[in-house]
Amino acid sequence: MAVVDSAFVGHPHALRLALTDPRFDACAVTGAFAVLPGARAALDRAAALAPAGAGPYADRLAAAVEADGTTVQRPELGTLVAAVPGTDAERAEAVAAVAAVDDEAVRLRTAVKSRDGFFTTFFISPYSRYIARWCARRGLTPNQVTTASLVTALIAAGCAATGDRWGYVVAGVLLLVSFVLDCTDGQLARYSLQYSTMGAWLDATFDRAKEYSFYAGLALGSARNGDDVWALALGAMILMTCRHVVDFAFNEANHDATANTSPTAALSGRLDSVGWTVWVRRMIILPIGERWAMIAVLTAFTTPRIVFYALLVGCAFGALYTTAGRVLRSLTRKAQRTDRAAQALLDLTDSGPLAELVARAVSHPARSLRLPFAVLAAVLVVAAACYEPFGSMTVVYAALLYALLSGDAVGAPLRGALDWLLPPLFRAAEYTTVLVLAVKADVPGALPAAFGLIAAVAYHHYDTVYRIRGGTGAPPHWLVRTIGGHEGRVLLTAVLAAVLASRAADFPVALTVTAVFVALVVLVESIRFWVSSGAPAVHDEGEPA
């Protein structure tokens, strides 16, 4: 339901922002107001009151709806005009202001995210926005472009899997094409305001599916040439996922914290005020644009082993840089974290039934000891996997100790300054243990099976992040219990290795069965959620007009 003042003067895109954005139940600009079904009752009540006062009726309705308790989104218009002139002179002035600004140019500019990487900003967005407009004028949807990007990346992975030089060259080119389409889908969504819950799910998951599929393609192609780089591919995936979890956990821990300032954050803000430092700091963490460009070029001209070495070095540096900065911020700020933040961190730890049992059964350490105990647990289980022979019961005992200490770590609310490190620490411990045991098995198929298992679990962790971001909370607890939680999967992998020590050739089969089970449970529930009416539309915004 929309109300527009008959004397409205403004740009079409200003009206479009107020009347057609599906993410907000109520939205308004001067002289125009619209509600979706979720706010219709509030509009009915406001209209029945016949709100009095000065100004356009649409503005008075919006104020009344807001006073009734419904949030009214008021988009930033920037140079766009939305006005209801009261006199002929004001009308002439408004008409002149409209004529002075190119509505379409503003619409194209704001289709691009205001904060993006150097490569994306200067080498992709200058023309991908026009591809987005071309798609919009032909009725294509963001979901269709997202799917085209995925299909292109999968074809690129298939070309890389040939192991031939022509395949690597074509794979590099197609990977860049896929990235252009990946940028285009978000720009198309912002250009045409085609936000959707399905689009949120596709956008949140397909980037990782494309990148990790390409890793697998490179590993397959390299194996055809006699060079086994599955361990490097798995290491790159682990490093990338853990780095993202650091970002997610830190942001959730400080999302709504009070007194959330620090000298480190102030220094970062001052550095951002110097133009060139902004781009340097964005580039050195190897964001997706720079990363995919590097992968594409190295794939075309070098070997998969060199690609993975570059990835591991670049991503390790980026992870150390961002993690160190976040640790310094956390130690120098006196933030008071909310119950919501503590719950989000607990959900991100992905603690299963064993950890829950321990958390209820034992007394909890002082907050200052929580992280050291968790670090000790992670180090012990990874070290046991590294230094003990495949199938050793010592690894099983270490996994049991890991479950005990990690469960104890999450027994009390996670409000400590560095408690946000627990989710990435648990991710690193779980993924690395699976990787090491697969390497120690030293049988064909073990590493590809471990790659599949970690990919399935990583999808679950990304799915959890985007549900929390959307404000709907983590996946249902039965799902986490069904797939065991991080400590349950670590223990299961250690037990499988011990049971199959004399039949190591069966270990890849056991990992594959586990991977298929986790993938089926997680995907079915994830798809059910993201296509439901209650799923959030999680999208990055462009800059204000």
Coordinates of C-alpha atoms in Angstrom, one line a residue:
M1 CA 0.0 0.0 0.0
A2 CA 1.5 3.3 -1.1
V3 CA 0.5 6.9 -0.5
V4 CA 2.1 9.6 -2.7
D5 CA 1.3 13.3 -2.5
S6 CA -0.2 14.6 -5.8
A7 CA 2.2 17.6 -5.6
F8 CA 5.3 15.4 -5.3
V9 CA 8.4 16.6 -7.2
G10 CA 11.4 14.4 -7.3
H11 CA 13.5 11.8 -9.1
P12 CA 12.0 8.5 -10.1
H13 CA 14.7 6.6 -8.2
A14 CA 13.7 8.5 -5.0
L15 CA 10.2 7.1 -5.4
R16 CA 11.6 3.7 -6.2
L17 CA 13.6 3.6 -3.0
A18 CA 10.5 4.5 -0.9
L19 CA 7.9 2.4 -2.6
T20 CA 9.6 -0.8 -4.0
D21 CA 12.3 -2.0 -1.5
P22 CA 11.0 -5.4 -0.2
R23 CA 13.3 -5.5 2.8
F24 CA 11.4 -3.0 4.9
D25 CA 7.8 -3.2 6.2
A26 CA 7.5 0.6 6.0
C27 CA 9.6 3.1 4.0
A28 CA 9.2 6.8 3.4
V29 CA 10.7 9.8 1.7
T30 CA 9.2 13.3 1.7
G31 CA 5.8 13.1 0.1
A32 CA 5.7 9.3 -0.3
F33 CA 5.1 6.4 2.1
A34 CA 4.6 2.7 1.5
V35 CA 4.0 -0.3 3.7
L36 CA 4.2 -4.1 3.1
P37 CA 1.6 -6.5 4.7
G38 CA 3.7 -6.6 8.0
A39 CA 2.9 -2.9 8.6
R40 CA -0.6 -2.7 7.1
A41 CA -2.3 -2.9 10.5
A42 CA -0.2 0.0 11.8
L43 CA -1.1 2.0 8.6
D44 CA -4.8 1.3 9.2
R45 CA -4.6 2.6 12.7
A46 CA -2.7 5.7 11.6
A47 CA -5.2 6.4 8.8
A48 CA -8.1 6.0 11.2
L49 CA -6.7 8.7 13.5
A50 CA -6.5 11.1 10.6
P51 CA -3.2 12.6 11.8
A52 CA -3.3 16.3 11.9
G53 CA -0.5 18.8 11.5
A54 CA 1.6 20.6 8.9
G55 CA 3.2 18.9 6.0
P56 CA 2.2 16.4 3.4
Y57 CA -0.4 13.7 4.4
A58 CA 2.1 10.9 3.5
D59 CA 4.6 12.4 5.9
R60 CA 2.0 12.6 8.7
L61 CA 1.0 9.0 8.1
A62 CA 4.6 7.9 8.2
A63 CA 5.1 9.7 11.5
A64 CA 2.0 8.2 13.0
V65 CA 3.0 4.7 12.0
E66 CA 6.4 5.2 13.5
A67 CA 4.8 6.6 16.7
D68 CA 2.7 3.4 16.8
G69 CA 5.9 1.4 17.2
T70 CA 6.7 0.3 13.6
T71 CA 10.1 1.2 12.3
V72 CA 10.0 3.4 9.2
Q73 CA 13.0 3.2 6.9
R74 CA 14.0 6.5 5.4
P75 CA 16.6 5.9 2.7
E76 CA 19.5 8.3 2.3
L77 CA 18.8 10.3 -0.9
G78 CA 22.0 12.2 -1.2
T79 CA 21.7 14.3 -4.4
L80 CA 18.3 12.9 -5.3
V81 CA 15.3 15.1 -4.8
A82 CA 12.0 14.3 -3.0
A83 CA 9.9 17.3 -2.2
V84 CA 6.3 18.6 -1.9
P85 CA 6.6 22.3 -2.8
G86 CA 4.1 24.7 -1.2
T87 CA 4.5 27.6 -3.6
D88 CA 5.1 28.1 -7.3
A89 CA 8.6 29.4 -6.5
E90 CA 9.4 26.3 -4.4
R91 CA 8.1 24.1 -7.2
A92 CA 10.2 25.8 -9.8
E93 CA 13.3 25.4 -7.5
A94 CA 12.5 21.7 -7.0
V95 CA 12.0 21.1 -10.7
A96 CA 15.4 22.8 -11.4
A97 CA 17.1 20.6 -8.7
V98 CA 15.7 17.5 -10.4
A99 CA 16.9 18.6 -13.8
A100 CA 20.4 19.3 -12.4
V101 CA 21.0 15.7 -11.2
D102 CA 21.1 12.7 -13.6
D103 CA 18.8 10.2 -11.9
E104 CA 20.2 7.2 -13.9
A105 CA 23.8 8.1 -13.1
V106 CA 23.0 8.2 -9.4
R107 CA 21.2 4.9 -9.7
L108 CA 24.2 3.3 -11.4
R109 CA 26.6 4.7 -8.9
T110 CA 24.7 3.5 -5.9
A111 CA 24.4 0.0 -7.4
V112 CA 28.1 -0.4 -6.4
K113 CA 29.1 -1.1 -2.8
S114 CA 30.7 1.9 -1.2
R115 CA 33.4 -0.3 0.5
D116 CA 35.0 -2.8 -1.8
G117 CA 38.5 -4.1 -2.7
F118 CA 40.9 -2.3 -5.0
F119 CA 40.6 -4.8 -7.8
T120 CA 36.8 -4.9 -7.7
T121 CA 36.5 -1.1 -7.4
F122 CA 38.9 -0.2 -10.3
F123 CA 38.8 -3.2 -12.6
I124 CA 35.3 -4.7 -12.3
S125 CA 32.7 -2.2 -11.0
P126 CA 33.4 0.4 -13.7
Y127 CA 31.7 -1.8 -16.3
S128 CA 29.9 -4.5 -14.3
R129 CA 27.3 -1.9 -13.3
Y130 CA 26.4 -1.5 -16.9
I131 CA 26.0 -5.3 -17.3
A132 CA 23.7 -5.1 -14.3
R133 CA 21.6 -2.4 -16.0
W134 CA 21.5 -4.5 -19.2
C135 CA 20.2 -7.5 -17.2
A136 CA 17.6 -5.3 -15.5
R137 CA 16.3 -4.0 -18.8
R138 CA 15.9 -7.6 -20.1
G139 CA 14.0 -8.8 -17.0
L140 CA 16.8 -11.0 -15.6
T141 CA 16.9 -11.4 -11.8
P142 CA 19.8 -11.4 -9.4
N143 CA 19.3 -15.0 -8.7
Q144 CA 19.6 -15.9 -12.3
V145 CA 22.9 -14.0 -12.5
T146 CA 24.1 -15.6 -9.3
T147 CA 23.3 -19.1 -10.7
A148 CA 25.2 -18.1 -14.0
S149 CA 28.2 -17.2 -11.9
L150 CA 28.1 -20.5 -10.1
V151 CA 27.8 -22.5 -13.3
T152 CA 30.7 -20.5 -14.9
A153 CA 32.9 -21.3 -11.9
L154 CA 32.0 -25.0 -12.0
I155 CA 32.9 -25.1 -15.7
A156 CA 36.2 -23.4 -14.8
A157 CA 36.8 -26.0 -12.1
G158 CA 36.1 -28.7 -14.7
C159 CA 38.6 -27.1 -17.1
A160 CA 41.2 -27.0 -14.3
A161 CA 40.6 -30.7 -13.6
T162 CA 41.7 -31.6 -17.1
G163 CA 45.3 -31.0 -16.0
D164 CA 46.1 -29.6 -19.5
R165 CA 47.6 -26.1 -20.1
W166 CA 44.7 -25.1 -22.3
G167 CA 42.4 -26.2 -19.4
Y168 CA 44.3 -24.0 -17.0
V169 CA 44.1 -21.0 -19.3
V170 CA 40.4 -21.4 -19.9
A171 CA 39.8 -22.0 -16.2
G172 CA 41.6 -18.7 -15.3
V173 CA 39.5 -16.7 -17.8
L174 CA 36.2 -18.3 -16.7
L175 CA 37.0 -17.7 -13.1
L176 CA 37.4 -14.0 -13.8
V177 CA 34.1 -14.1 -15.8
S178 CA 32.5 -15.8 -12.8
F179 CA 33.7 -13.0 -10.5
V180 CA 32.3 -10.3 -12.9
L181 CA 28.9 -12.0 -12.7
D182 CA 29.3 -12.3 -8.9
C183 CA 29.7 -8.6 -8.7
T184 CA 26.9 -8.0 -11.2
D185 CA 24.3 -9.9 -9.2
G186 CA 24.6 -7.7 -6.2
Q187 CA 24.7 -4.6 -8.3
L188 CA 21.6 -5.8 -10.1
A189 CA 19.8 -6.3 -6.8
R190 CA 20.7 -2.8 -5.7
Y191 CA 19.9 -1.2 -9.1
S192 CA 16.5 -2.8 -9.4
L193 CA 15.8 -3.3 -5.7
Q194 CA 15.2 -7.0 -6.3
Y195 CA 16.1 -8.3 -2.8
S196 CA 14.8 -11.7 -1.8
T197 CA 15.3 -14.4 0.8
M198 CA 16.4 -16.9 -1.8
G199 CA 18.9 -14.3 -3.2
A200 CA 20.3 -13.9 0.3
W201 CA 20.9 -17.6 0.6
L202 CA 22.4 -18.0 -2.8
D203 CA 24.6 -14.9 -2.4
A204 CA 25.8 -16.1 1.1
T205 CA 26.8 -19.6 0.0
F206 CA 27.7 -19.7 -3.7
D207 CA 30.9 -17.7 -3.3
R208 CA 32.4 -20.4 -1.0
A209 CA 31.0 -23.2 -3.3
K210 CA 32.6 -21.6 -6.3
E211 CA 36.0 -21.0 -4.7
Y212 CA 36.2 -24.4 -3.0
S213 CA 35.1 -26.2 -6.1
F214 CA 37.9 -24.5 -8.0
Y215 CA 40.3 -25.7 -5.4
A216 CA 39.1 -29.2 -6.0
G217 CA 39.4 -28.8 -9.7
L218 CA 43.0 -27.7 -9.4
A219 CA 43.8 -30.6 -7.1
L220 CA 42.2 -33.1 -9.6
G221 CA 44.1 -31.6 -12.5
S222 CA 47.4 -31.6 -10.6
A223 CA 46.8 -35.3 -9.7
R224 CA 46.4 -36.1 -13.3
N225 CA 49.9 -34.8 -13.8
G226 CA 51.3 -36.8 -10.9
D227 CA 51.5 -34.0 -8.4
D228 CA 49.2 -34.6 -5.3
V229 CA 48.3 -31.2 -3.9
W230 CA 45.1 -32.2 -2.1
A231 CA 46.7 -31.4 1.3
L232 CA 47.5 -27.9 0.0
A233 CA 43.9 -27.4 -1.3
L234 CA 42.5 -28.5 2.0
G235 CA 44.9 -26.3 3.9
A236 CA 43.8 -23.3 1.8
M237 CA 40.2 -24.0 2.4
I238 CA 40.8 -24.4 6.2
L239 CA 42.8 -21.2 6.4
M240 CA 40.2 -19.2 4.4
T241 CA 37.3 -20.5 6.5
C242 CA 39.0 -19.9 9.8
R243 CA 39.9 -16.4 8.7
H244 CA 36.3 -15.6 7.9
V245 CA 35.1 -17.0 11.3
V246 CA 37.6 -14.6 13.0
D247 CA 35.8 -11.7 11.2
F248 CA 32.3 -13.0 11.9
A249 CA 32.9 -13.8 15.6
F250 CA 34.6 -10.4 16.2
N251 CA 31.8 -8.5 14.5
E252 CA 29.1 -10.4 16.4
A253 CA 30.8 -9.9 19.7
N254 CA 31.0 -6.1 19.2
H255 CA 27.8 -5.6 17.1
D256 CA 25.8 -4.0 19.9
A257 CA 28.4 -3.6 22.7
T258 CA 28.4 -0.5 24.8
A259 CA 31.6 1.6 25.4
N260 CA 32.8 0.1 22.2
T261 CA 35.9 2.3 21.5
S262 CA 39.6 1.7 21.8
P263 CA 42.9 3.6 20.9
T264 CA 43.5 0.9 18.2
A265 CA 40.1 1.6 16.6
A266 CA 40.8 5.3 16.7
L267 CA 44.2 4.8 15.0
S268 CA 42.5 2.7 12.3
G269 CA 40.1 5.5 11.7
R270 CA 42.9 8.0 11.3
L271 CA 44.7 5.7 8.8
D272 CA 41.5 5.4 6.8
S273 CA 41.4 9.2 6.5
V274 CA 44.6 9.0 4.4
G275 CA 43.5 7.9 1.0
W276 CA 46.3 5.6 -0.1
T277 CA 46.4 3.7 3.2
V278 CA 42.8 2.6 2.7
W279 CA 43.6 0.7 -0.5
V280 CA 46.8 -0.7 0.9
R281 CA 45.0 -2.1 4.0
R282 CA 42.2 -3.5 1.9
M283 CA 44.6 -5.2 -0.6
I284 CA 47.0 -6.8 1.9
I285 CA 44.3 -8.9 3.5
L286 CA 43.7 -10.4 0.0
P287 CA 39.9 -9.9 -0.3
I288 CA 37.9 -11.9 -2.7
G289 CA 38.6 -9.7 -5.8
E290 CA 42.3 -9.7 -5.3
R291 CA 42.3 -13.4 -4.3
W292 CA 40.3 -14.5 -7.4
A293 CA 42.4 -12.4 -9.7
M294 CA 45.6 -13.9 -8.3
I295 CA 44.2 -17.5 -8.5
A296 CA 43.1 -16.9 -12.2
V297 CA 46.4 -15.5 -13.3
L298 CA 48.5 -18.1 -11.5
T299 CA 46.3 -20.9 -12.8
A300 CA 46.7 -19.7 -16.4
F301 CA 50.5 -19.3 -16.3
T302 CA 51.8 -21.6 -13.5
T303 CA 50.9 -24.8 -11.8
P304 CA 48.3 -25.7 -9.1
R305 CA 51.1 -26.2 -6.5
I306 CA 52.2 -22.6 -7.0
V307 CA 48.6 -21.4 -6.9
F308 CA 48.1 -23.0 -3.5
Y309 CA 51.5 -21.9 -2.1
A310 CA 50.6 -18.3 -3.0
L311 CA 47.1 -18.7 -1.5
L312 CA 48.5 -20.1 1.7
V313 CA 51.1 -17.4 2.1
G314 CA 48.8 -14.5 1.2
C315 CA 45.9 -15.7 3.2
A316 CA 48.1 -16.5 6.2
F317 CA 49.5 -13.0 6.2
G318 CA 46.0 -11.5 5.8
A319 CA 44.7 -13.7 8.7
L320 CA 47.5 -12.7 11.0
Y321 CA 47.1 -9.0 10.2
T322 CA 43.3 -8.9 10.8
T323 CA 43.4 -11.2 13.8
A324 CA 46.3 -9.2 15.5
G325 CA 44.3 -6.0 14.9
R326 CA 41.2 -7.4 16.4
V327 CA 43.0 -8.8 19.4
L328 CA 44.6 -5.3 20.1
R329 CA 41.2 -3.7 19.8
S330 CA 39.7 -6.2 22.2
L331 CA 42.4 -5.7 24.8
T332 CA 42.4 -1.9 24.7
R333 CA 38.6 -1.4 24.8
K334 CA 36.3 -1.7 27.7
A335 CA 33.2 -2.9 25.9
Q336 CA 30.2 -4.3 27.7
R337 CA 28.8 -7.1 25.7
T338 CA 25.2 -7.9 25.6
D339 CA 23.3 -11.2 26.1
R340 CA 22.7 -11.3 22.4
A341 CA 26.4 -11.1 21.6
A342 CA 27.2 -13.8 24.1
Q343 CA 24.5 -16.1 22.6
A344 CA 25.8 -15.4 19.1
L345 CA 29.3 -16.4 20.1
L346 CA 28.0 -19.6 21.7
D347 CA 26.1 -20.4 18.6
L348 CA 29.2 -19.8 16.5
T349 CA 31.2 -22.2 18.6
D350 CA 29.0 -25.0 17.2
S351 CA 29.2 -26.9 20.5
G352 CA 27.4 -30.3 20.4
P353 CA 25.9 -32.7 23.0
L354 CA 29.3 -33.7 24.5
A355 CA 30.2 -30.1 25.2
E356 CA 26.7 -29.4 26.6
L357 CA 27.0 -32.3 29.0
V358 CA 30.4 -31.2 30.2
A359 CA 29.3 -27.6 30.6
R360 CA 26.5 -28.7 32.9
A361 CA 28.5 -31.2 34.8
V362 CA 31.7 -29.3 35.8
S363 CA 32.5 -26.1 37.5
H364 CA 33.7 -23.4 35.2
P365 CA 37.2 -21.8 35.2
A366 CA 37.7 -18.1 35.8
R367 CA 37.0 -16.1 32.7
S368 CA 40.7 -15.3 32.4
L369 CA 41.5 -19.1 32.1
R370 CA 38.7 -20.0 29.6
L371 CA 40.7 -19.2 26.5
P372 CA 44.0 -20.7 27.7
F373 CA 42.1 -24.0 28.5
A374 CA 40.5 -24.0 25.0
V375 CA 43.9 -23.3 23.4
L376 CA 45.4 -26.1 25.3
A377 CA 42.6 -28.5 24.2
A378 CA 43.1 -27.5 20.6
V379 CA 46.9 -27.8 20.7
L380 CA 46.7 -31.2 22.4
V381 CA 44.4 -32.8 19.9
V382 CA 46.2 -31.4 16.9
A383 CA 49.6 -32.4 18.3
A384 CA 48.4 -35.9 19.1
A385 CA 47.2 -36.3 15.5
C386 CA 50.5 -35.0 14.2
Y387 CA 52.9 -36.9 16.3
E388 CA 51.1 -40.2 17.0
P389 CA 50.9 -42.9 14.4
F390 CA 47.6 -43.3 12.5
G391 CA 45.1 -45.1 14.6
S392 CA 46.7 -44.4 17.9
M393 CA 44.4 -44.4 20.9
T394 CA 46.3 -41.4 22.2
V395 CA 44.5 -39.3 19.6
V396 CA 41.2 -40.6 20.9
Y397 CA 42.1 -39.7 24.5
A398 CA 43.2 -36.3 23.3
A399 CA 39.9 -35.9 21.5
L400 CA 38.1 -36.7 24.7
L401 CA 40.1 -34.2 26.6
Y402 CA 39.4 -31.7 23.8
A403 CA 35.6 -32.3 24.3
L404 CA 36.0 -31.8 28.1
L405 CA 38.0 -28.6 28.0
S406 CA 36.0 -27.1 25.1
G407 CA 32.8 -27.9 26.8
D408 CA 34.1 -26.2 30.0
A409 CA 35.1 -23.1 28.0
V410 CA 31.5 -22.5 26.9
G411 CA 29.8 -23.3 30.2
A412 CA 29.5 -19.6 31.2
P413 CA 28.3 -16.7 29.1
L414 CA 30.9 -15.6 26.5
R415 CA 31.4 -12.0 27.5
G416 CA 35.2 -11.9 27.9
A417 CA 37.3 -9.5 25.9
L418 CA 38.8 -12.4 23.8
D419 CA 36.0 -14.9 24.0
W420 CA 35.3 -14.2 20.3
L421 CA 38.5 -16.2 19.6
L422 CA 36.8 -19.4 20.7
P423 CA 34.8 -20.1 17.4
P424 CA 37.8 -19.7 15.1
L425 CA 39.9 -21.7 17.5
F426 CA 37.4 -24.6 17.5
R427 CA 37.2 -24.4 13.7
A428 CA 40.9 -24.6 13.3
A429 CA 41.2 -27.6 15.8
E430 CA 38.4 -29.6 14.0
Y431 CA 39.5 -28.9 10.5
T432 CA 43.2 -29.4 11.1
T433 CA 42.6 -32.7 13.0
V434 CA 40.7 -34.1 10.1
L435 CA 43.4 -32.9 7.6
V436 CA 46.2 -34.4 9.6
L437 CA 44.5 -37.8 10.1
A438 CA 43.7 -37.9 6.4
V439 CA 47.4 -37.3 5.6
K440 CA 48.5 -39.9 8.2
A441 CA 46.2 -42.5 6.7
D442 CA 48.4 -42.3 3.6
V443 CA 45.8 -44.1 1.4
P444 CA 44.3 -43.0 -1.9
G445 CA 41.1 -41.0 -1.5
A446 CA 41.6 -40.0 2.2
L447 CA 42.4 -36.3 1.4
P448 CA 39.6 -35.8 -1.1
A449 CA 37.2 -37.4 1.4
A450 CA 38.5 -35.1 4.1
F451 CA 38.0 -32.2 1.7
G452 CA 34.4 -33.1 1.2
L453 CA 33.8 -33.5 4.9
I454 CA 35.3 -30.1 5.8
A455 CA 33.4 -28.5 2.9
A456 CA 30.1 -29.8 4.3
V457 CA 30.9 -28.7 7.8
A458 CA 32.1 -25.3 6.6
Y459 CA 28.9 -24.8 4.8
H460 CA 27.1 -25.3 8.1
H461 CA 29.2 -22.7 9.7
Y462 CA 28.7 -20.1 7.0
D463 CA 24.9 -20.9 7.1
T464 CA 25.0 -20.2 10.9
V465 CA 26.7 -16.9 10.4
Y466 CA 24.2 -15.6 7.9
R467 CA 21.2 -16.7 9.9
I468 CA 22.6 -14.8 12.9
R469 CA 23.3 -11.7 10.7
G470 CA 19.8 -11.8 9.5
G471 CA 18.5 -11.6 13.0
T472 CA 16.7 -15.0 13.0
G473 CA 19.2 -16.8 15.3
A474 CA 21.3 -19.9 14.7
P475 CA 20.1 -23.1 13.1
P476 CA 17.8 -25.3 15.3
H477 CA 19.7 -27.0 18.1
W478 CA 18.6 -30.5 16.9
L479 CA 20.6 -29.9 13.8
V480 CA 23.8 -29.2 15.8
R481 CA 23.2 -32.2 18.0
T482 CA 22.5 -34.4 15.0
I483 CA 25.8 -33.6 13.3
G484 CA 27.6 -33.9 16.6
G485 CA 29.0 -30.4 17.2
H486 CA 32.7 -29.7 16.6
E487 CA 33.9 -31.8 19.5
G488 CA 31.7 -34.7 18.5
R489 CA 33.1 -34.7 15.0
V490 CA 36.7 -34.5 16.2
L491 CA 36.1 -37.5 18.5
L492 CA 34.3 -39.4 15.8
T493 CA 37.2 -38.9 13.3
A494 CA 39.7 -40.0 15.9
V495 CA 37.6 -43.1 16.7
L496 CA 37.2 -44.0 13.1
A497 CA 41.0 -43.8 12.6
A498 CA 41.6 -46.0 15.6
V499 CA 39.0 -48.6 14.6
L500 CA 40.2 -48.7 11.0
A501 CA 43.9 -48.6 11.9
S502 CA 44.5 -52.1 10.4
R503 CA 42.3 -51.3 7.4
A504 CA 43.4 -47.8 6.5
A505 CA 42.0 -48.2 3.0
D506 CA 38.5 -48.1 4.6
F507 CA 39.1 -44.7 6.3
P508 CA 38.3 -42.7 3.1
V509 CA 35.0 -44.5 2.9
A510 CA 34.1 -43.7 6.5
L511 CA 35.0 -40.0 6.0
T512 CA 32.9 -40.0 2.8
V513 CA 29.9 -41.5 4.6
T514 CA 30.2 -38.9 7.4
A515 CA 30.5 -36.1 4.8
V516 CA 27.4 -37.2 2.9
F517 CA 25.4 -37.5 6.2
V518 CA 26.5 -34.0 7.3
A519 CA 25.9 -32.5 3.9
L520 CA 22.4 -34.0 3.6
V521 CA 21.2 -33.0 7.0
V522 CA 22.6 -29.4 6.8
L523 CA 21.5 -28.8 3.2
V524 CA 17.9 -30.0 3.7
E525 CA 17.5 -27.8 6.8
S526 CA 19.3 -24.9 5.2
I527 CA 17.2 -24.9 2.0
R528 CA 14.0 -25.3 4.1
F529 CA 14.9 -22.2 6.1
W530 CA 16.1 -20.0 3.3
V531 CA 13.1 -20.5 1.1
S532 CA 10.7 -19.9 4.0
S533 CA 8.8 -16.7 4.5
G534 CA 10.7 -16.0 7.7
A535 CA 14.2 -16.0 6.2
P536 CA 16.1 -12.6 6.2
A537 CA 17.2 -10.8 3.1
V538 CA 20.9 -10.3 3.9
H539 CA 22.5 -8.0 1.4
D540 CA 25.4 -5.6 1.4
E541 CA 24.3 -2.0 0.7
G542 CA 25.6 0.4 -1.9
E543 CA 26.8 3.9 -0.9
P544 CA 24.2 6.6 -0.2
A545 CA 23.0 8.4 -3.3

